[in-house]
Amino acid sequence: MSLPKVTLALCLSIITIFVSFPASAQTNVKQLADGVFHIWLDHYSSLVVIGENSILINDPANTERAKKLKAEIQKLSHKPVQTIVLSHEHYDHVGGSEVFEDAEIVCHRNCESVFQLDESNMAPAKVDTNYSDFLEIDLGTAKVNLHHVGAADGTATTLIHLPEQGIVASADMYEPKELTHELFMDDVNYLGVRRLLQKAVDLNPKHAINAHSPGTDPIDLIEGLKFVNDLYTQTKPVLYKTLQEGGFPGLMQAMPTLHKRIDMSKYQEWKNYEHLPTHVRRMALSIFHGG
């Protein structure tokens, strides 16, 4: 039996309060390039690309936000939203697509295996277009490239790139001077996160959109990659030494205190630094367990 949408919305609200996300009553619409906008609304980001005949967006998030998002888009253009790109398979990003009637849903092919398990009524009824490693969408006024470099936050993670405008967009890979809350780390493969962030930095963007941040300064992306690289560099040798000394049983015994054997103190002023043990564990599991 699927949850009523009102119940789900209440659950999501409770989660939001529990993890102390900052309130976001103000909507911010920022033009990044000709016909390209970043809309910050209800603690989620959406990329909006106004094409020759239609509009492309990403991650409506949920029905109520999608209604507000649609109203904001109509202030920018009366062209129809015909393409919705989903950043990955997690339900808090993919809901609300039904608000944009007849829009084509685009997601990495791994989305569908998760969507068919949906009991929340958040996932779209179907994915119209999926892809494997790369997909180019030509809107006439802009080309939108979708890259998949492996599992990261979930298994269907997409990096969006507008090469002509120098814009990248991703979800749940990093936040400015903040560690992801430990409640949302169970589905993270840190090796994939590292690869995606490196890909994004290598594209040398002018703007870097992150799903849960109002800013688009690429410095936040660069610092996010530096954190992950430092976490990898610190964790890997300790992990292998522990395996060499005690084998798999020794590693399992040491896992709860593995974070005490590495030094990430340069990030101690970052929000949620107290959740570092979970990040160390996820990196270790990503390296020797595949996730």
PDB file of C-alpha atoms in Angstrom, residues 172-289:
ATOM      1  CA  ASP A 172      23.983  15.694  -3.009  1.00  0.00           C
ATOM      2  CA  MET A 173      27.695  15.600  -3.859  1.00  0.00           C
ATOM      3  CA  TYR A 174      28.838  18.484  -1.637  1.00  0.00           C
ATOM      4  CA  GLU A 175      27.680  21.552   0.266  1.00  0.00           C
ATOM      5  CA  PRO A 176      29.625  24.723   1.067  1.00  0.00           C
ATOM      6  CA  LYS A 177      31.829  24.086   4.099  1.00  0.00           C
ATOM      7  CA  GLU A 178      29.522  21.348   5.307  1.00  0.00           C
ATOM      8  CA  LEU A 179      29.596  17.579   5.720  1.00  0.00           C
ATOM      9  CA  THR A 180      26.471  15.792   4.563  1.00  0.00           C
ATOM     10  CA  HIS A 181      24.315  14.820   7.535  1.00  0.00           C
ATOM     11  CA  GLU A 182      24.993  11.236   8.574  1.00  0.00           C
ATOM     12  CA  LEU A 183      21.313  10.304   8.120  1.00  0.00           C
ATOM     13  CA  PHE A 184      21.751  10.572   4.359  1.00  0.00           C
ATOM     14  CA  MET A 185      25.060   8.730   3.902  1.00  0.00           C
ATOM     15  CA  ASP A 186      23.948   5.103   3.627  1.00  0.00           C
ATOM     16  CA  ASP A 187      23.576   5.201  -0.170  1.00  0.00           C
ATOM     17  CA  VAL A 188      26.854   7.032  -0.850  1.00  0.00           C
ATOM     18  CA  ASN A 189      29.710   5.476  -2.803  1.00  0.00           C
ATOM     19  CA  TYR A 190      32.517   7.905  -2.100  1.00  0.00           C
ATOM     20  CA  LEU A 191      34.677   6.698  -4.985  1.00  0.00           C
ATOM     21  CA  GLY A 192      31.904   7.664  -7.380  1.00  0.00           C
ATOM     22  CA  VAL A 193      31.433  11.009  -5.629  1.00  0.00           C
ATOM     23  CA  ARG A 194      35.160  11.639  -5.999  1.00  0.00           C
ATOM     24  CA  ARG A 195      35.069  10.772  -9.693  1.00  0.00           C
ATOM     25  CA  LEU A 196      32.030  12.960 -10.391  1.00  0.00           C
ATOM     26  CA  LEU A 197      33.436  15.963  -8.541  1.00  0.00           C
ATOM     27  CA  GLN A 198      36.736  15.615 -10.385  1.00  0.00           C
ATOM     28  CA  LYS A 199      34.848  15.478 -13.686  1.00  0.00           C
ATOM     29  CA  ALA A 200      32.899  18.605 -12.751  1.00  0.00           C
ATOM     30  CA  VAL A 201      36.041  20.516 -11.743  1.00  0.00           C
ATOM     31  CA  ASP A 202      37.836  19.432 -14.932  1.00  0.00           C
ATOM     32  CA  LEU A 203      35.024  21.028 -16.956  1.00  0.00           C
ATOM     33  CA  ASN A 204      36.179  24.387 -15.503  1.00  0.00           C
ATOM     34  CA  PRO A 205      32.680  25.799 -14.933  1.00  0.00           C
ATOM     35  CA  LYS A 206      31.757  29.424 -14.404  1.00  0.00           C
ATOM     36  CA  HIS A 207      28.793  28.306 -12.295  1.00  0.00           C
ATOM     37  CA  ALA A 208      28.323  25.122 -10.259  1.00  0.00           C
ATOM     38  CA  ILE A 209      24.789  24.383  -9.088  1.00  0.00           C
ATOM     39  CA  ASN A 210      24.383  22.149  -6.054  1.00  0.00           C
ATOM     40  CA  ALA A 211      20.956  20.776  -5.193  1.00  0.00           C
ATOM     41  CA  HIS A 212      20.786  22.149  -1.648  1.00  0.00           C
ATOM     42  CA  SER A 213      22.773  25.386  -1.870  1.00  0.00           C
ATOM     43  CA  PRO A 214      21.611  28.816  -3.062  1.00  0.00           C
ATOM     44  CA  GLY A 215      25.014  29.820  -4.447  1.00  0.00           C
ATOM     45  CA  THR A 216      26.710  28.819  -7.699  1.00  0.00           C
ATOM     46  CA  ASP A 217      30.338  29.761  -7.012  1.00  0.00           C
ATOM     47  CA  PRO A 218      32.637  26.972  -8.325  1.00  0.00           C
ATOM     48  CA  ILE A 219      34.892  27.441  -5.287  1.00  0.00           C
ATOM     49  CA  ASP A 220      32.374  25.400  -3.283  1.00  0.00           C
ATOM     50  CA  LEU A 221      32.686  22.577  -5.806  1.00  0.00           C
ATOM     51  CA  ILE A 222      36.476  22.769  -5.670  1.00  0.00           C
ATOM     52  CA  GLU A 223      36.488  22.710  -1.860  1.00  0.00           C
ATOM     53  CA  GLY A 224      34.062  19.785  -1.898  1.00  0.00           C
ATOM     54  CA  LEU A 225      36.448  17.816  -4.107  1.00  0.00           C
ATOM     55  CA  LYS A 226      39.383  18.725  -1.863  1.00  0.00           C
ATOM     56  CA  PHE A 227      37.530  17.377   1.170  1.00  0.00           C
ATOM     57  CA  VAL A 228      36.753  14.090  -0.587  1.00  0.00           C
ATOM     58  CA  ASN A 229      40.329  13.755  -1.861  1.00  0.00           C
ATOM     59  CA  ASP A 230      41.695  14.369   1.639  1.00  0.00           C
ATOM     60  CA  LEU A 231      39.243  11.860   3.082  1.00  0.00           C
ATOM     61  CA  TYR A 232      40.368   9.294   0.497  1.00  0.00           C
ATOM     62  CA  THR A 233      44.077   9.972   1.035  1.00  0.00           C
ATOM     63  CA  GLN A 234      43.728   9.745   4.820  1.00  0.00           C
ATOM     64  CA  THR A 235      41.445   6.704   4.944  1.00  0.00           C
ATOM     65  CA  LYS A 236      42.969   4.372   2.343  1.00  0.00           C
ATOM     66  CA  PRO A 237      46.380   3.664   3.978  1.00  0.00           C
ATOM     67  CA  VAL A 238      44.823   3.215   7.413  1.00  0.00           C
ATOM     68  CA  LEU A 239      42.253   0.868   5.920  1.00  0.00           C
ATOM     69  CA  TYR A 240      44.837  -1.323   4.165  1.00  0.00           C
ATOM     70  CA  LYS A 241      47.151  -1.387   7.179  1.00  0.00           C
ATOM     71  CA  THR A 242      44.267  -2.530   9.357  1.00  0.00           C
ATOM     72  CA  LEU A 243      43.381  -5.247   6.840  1.00  0.00           C
ATOM     73  CA  GLN A 244      46.996  -6.372   6.639  1.00  0.00           C
ATOM     74  CA  GLU A 245      47.353  -6.601  10.402  1.00  0.00           C
ATOM     75  CA  GLY A 246      44.017  -8.157  11.316  1.00  0.00           C
ATOM     76  CA  GLY A 247      42.333  -9.275   8.141  1.00  0.00           C
ATOM     77  CA  PHE A 248      38.637  -8.765   7.593  1.00  0.00           C
ATOM     78  CA  PRO A 249      37.684  -9.581  11.227  1.00  0.00           C
ATOM     79  CA  GLY A 250      40.212  -7.037  12.460  1.00  0.00           C
ATOM     80  CA  LEU A 251      38.857  -4.391  10.142  1.00  0.00           C
ATOM     81  CA  MET A 252      35.298  -5.008  11.274  1.00  0.00           C
ATOM     82  CA  GLN A 253      36.391  -4.638  14.873  1.00  0.00           C
ATOM     83  CA  ALA A 254      38.303  -1.436  14.096  1.00  0.00           C
ATOM     84  CA  MET A 255      35.651   0.155  11.875  1.00  0.00           C
ATOM     85  CA  PRO A 256      33.799   2.074  14.651  1.00  0.00           C
ATOM     86  CA  THR A 257      37.033   3.847  15.651  1.00  0.00           C
ATOM     87  CA  LEU A 258      38.734   4.112  12.261  1.00  0.00           C
ATOM     88  CA  HIS A 259      38.141   7.879  12.218  1.00  0.00           C
ATOM     89  CA  LYS A 260      40.407   8.292  15.249  1.00  0.00           C
ATOM     90  CA  ARG A 261      43.378   7.132  13.185  1.00  0.00           C
ATOM     91  CA  ILE A 262      43.103   9.827  10.523  1.00  0.00           C
ATOM     92  CA  ASP A 263      43.503  13.601  10.683  1.00  0.00           C
ATOM     93  CA  MET A 264      40.805  15.713   9.039  1.00  0.00           C
ATOM     94  CA  SER A 265      41.060  18.493  11.619  1.00  0.00           C
ATOM     95  CA  LYS A 266      41.474  21.166   8.928  1.00  0.00           C
ATOM     96  CA  TYR A 267      37.717  20.758   8.376  1.00  0.00           C
ATOM     97  CA  GLN A 268      36.705  20.966  12.029  1.00  0.00           C
ATOM     98  CA  GLU A 269      34.962  24.313  11.504  1.00  0.00           C
ATOM     99  CA  TRP A 270      32.687  22.853   8.836  1.00  0.00           C
ATOM    100  CA  LYS A 271      29.066  22.241   9.717  1.00  0.00           C
ATOM    101  CA  ASN A 272      28.303  18.637  10.762  1.00  0.00           C
ATOM    102  CA  TYR A 273      31.985  17.892  11.377  1.00  0.00           C
ATOM    103  CA  GLU A 274      30.844  15.716  14.266  1.00  0.00           C
ATOM    104  CA  HIS A 275      29.495  13.328  11.625  1.00  0.00           C
ATOM    105  CA  LEU A 276      33.004  12.658  10.298  1.00  0.00           C
ATOM    106  CA  PRO A 277      33.036   9.043  11.631  1.00  0.00           C
ATOM    107  CA  THR A 278      30.192   8.192   9.256  1.00  0.00           C
ATOM    108  CA  HIS A 279      32.056   9.754   6.325  1.00  0.00           C
ATOM    109  CA  VAL A 280      35.210   7.789   7.142  1.00  0.00           C
ATOM    110  CA  ARG A 281      33.189   4.587   7.355  1.00  0.00           C
ATOM    111  CA  ARG A 282      31.493   5.282   4.008  1.00  0.00           C
ATOM    112  CA  MET A 283      34.849   5.952   2.344  1.00  0.00           C
ATOM    113  CA  ALA A 284      36.299   2.752   3.802  1.00  0.00           C
ATOM    114  CA  LEU A 285      33.304   0.695   2.696  1.00  0.00           C
ATOM    115  CA  SER A 286      33.435   2.264  -0.757  1.00  0.00           C
ATOM    116  CA  ILE A 287      37.096   1.260  -1.130  1.00  0.00           C
ATOM    117  CA  PHE A 288      37.002  -2.327   0.115  1.00  0.00           C
ATOM    118  CA  HIS A 289      33.332  -3.280  -0.151  1.00  0.00           C
TER     119      HIS A 289
END
